[in-house]
């Protein structure tokens, strides 16, 4: 059973207005269709941090950067070469 803290802060929640200027991490996760942990990881990657003890809020520009960071092309692996019989 999930803890009360997870139910409150660990789940994406729908925002009152999808186009509002500032959103919480939970609302941002809902809008971008990913988990709250993913949003926190991308915030750390982009060095978008808040002051300790304050709620993390994202602006429209932040959400655009977070979305773009998640769309980086993946490195393609090299094709496997099969051993040929000599």
Short mmCIF file of C-alpha atoms in Angstrom, two decimals:
data_model
loop_
_atom_site.label_atom_id
_atom_site.label_comp_id
_atom_site.label_asym_id
_atom_site.label_seq_id
_atom_site.Cartn_x
_atom_site.Cartn_y
_atom_site.Cartn_z
CA UNK A 1 0.00 0.00 0.00
CA UNK A 2 1.47 3.40 -0.98
CA UNK A 3 2.28 5.86 1.78
CA UNK A 4 0.33 9.06 2.29
CA UNK A 5 3.38 11.09 1.26
CA UNK A 6 3.58 9.23 -2.07
CA UNK A 7 -0.12 9.67 -2.70
CA UNK A 8 0.25 13.39 -2.04
CA UNK A 9 3.53 14.19 -3.83
CA UNK A 10 4.54 11.19 -5.95
CA UNK A 11 1.67 11.04 -8.37
CA UNK A 12 0.93 13.27 -11.36
CA UNK A 13 -2.14 15.42 -10.78
CA UNK A 14 -4.19 17.33 -13.34
CA UNK A 15 -3.75 21.12 -13.20
CA UNK A 16 -6.66 23.53 -12.98
CA UNK A 17 -5.57 25.08 -16.30
CA UNK A 18 -3.18 23.35 -18.68
CA UNK A 19 -1.93 26.70 -20.03
CA UNK A 20 -1.21 28.36 -16.68
CA UNK A 21 2.15 30.07 -16.23
CA UNK A 22 3.42 28.13 -13.20
CA UNK A 23 2.75 24.52 -12.22
CA UNK A 24 3.88 22.17 -9.50
CA UNK A 25 6.07 19.18 -10.34
CA UNK A 26 3.05 16.89 -10.03
CA UNK A 27 1.05 19.02 -12.49
CA UNK A 28 4.03 19.22 -14.87
CA UNK A 29 4.34 15.42 -14.82
CA UNK A 30 0.65 15.12 -15.68
CA UNK A 31 0.90 17.58 -18.59
CA UNK A 32 4.07 16.00 -20.02
CA UNK A 33 2.78 12.46 -19.50
CA UNK A 34 5.61 11.14 -17.35
CA UNK A 35 6.34 10.35 -13.71
CA UNK A 36 7.21 12.80 -10.96
CA UNK A 37 10.61 11.10 -10.62
CA UNK A 38 11.30 11.77 -14.31
CA UNK A 39 10.52 15.47 -13.83
CA UNK A 40 12.87 15.65 -10.83
CA UNK A 41 15.63 13.93 -12.84
CA UNK A 42 15.21 16.32 -15.77
CA UNK A 43 15.18 19.32 -13.43
CA UNK A 44 18.51 18.12 -12.03
CA UNK A 45 19.93 17.54 -15.53
CA UNK A 46 18.97 21.06 -16.61
CA UNK A 47 20.05 22.53 -13.27
CA UNK A 48 16.60 24.03 -12.66
CA UNK A 49 16.42 24.04 -8.88
CA UNK A 50 14.44 25.77 -6.21
CA UNK A 51 15.36 26.93 -2.76
CA UNK A 52 15.26 24.33 -0.01
CA UNK A 53 11.92 24.12 1.75
CA UNK A 54 10.00 25.71 -1.09
CA UNK A 55 7.67 24.08 -3.51
CA UNK A 56 9.19 23.44 -6.91
CA UNK A 57 7.29 25.35 -9.55
CA UNK A 58 7.88 25.22 -13.30
CA UNK A 59 7.19 28.00 -15.79
CA UNK A 60 6.16 27.53 -19.41
CA UNK A 61 9.77 28.02 -20.51
CA UNK A 62 10.93 25.40 -17.97
CA UNK A 63 8.35 22.91 -19.21
CA UNK A 64 9.50 23.45 -22.79
CA UNK A 65 13.12 22.75 -21.77
CA UNK A 66 12.07 19.66 -19.76
CA UNK A 67 10.09 18.33 -22.71
CA UNK A 68 12.99 18.95 -25.11
CA UNK A 69 15.43 17.23 -22.74
CA UNK A 70 13.29 14.10 -22.82
CA UNK A 71 13.26 14.02 -26.60
CA UNK A 72 17.01 13.64 -27.10
CA UNK A 73 17.74 11.03 -29.74
CA UNK A 74 18.97 7.76 -28.33
CA UNK A 75 22.35 6.48 -29.37
CA UNK A 76 21.92 3.68 -31.83
CA UNK A 77 23.75 0.48 -31.10
CA UNK A 78 26.02 -1.04 -33.68
CA UNK A 79 24.62 -3.98 -35.61
CA UNK A 80 25.69 -7.37 -34.39
CA UNK A 81 28.07 -9.12 -36.74
CA UNK A 82 27.52 -12.82 -36.99
CA UNK A 83 30.52 -15.10 -37.15
CA UNK A 84 30.91 -16.56 -40.60
CA UNK A 85 32.01 -20.13 -41.17
CA UNK A 86 35.37 -20.30 -42.91
#
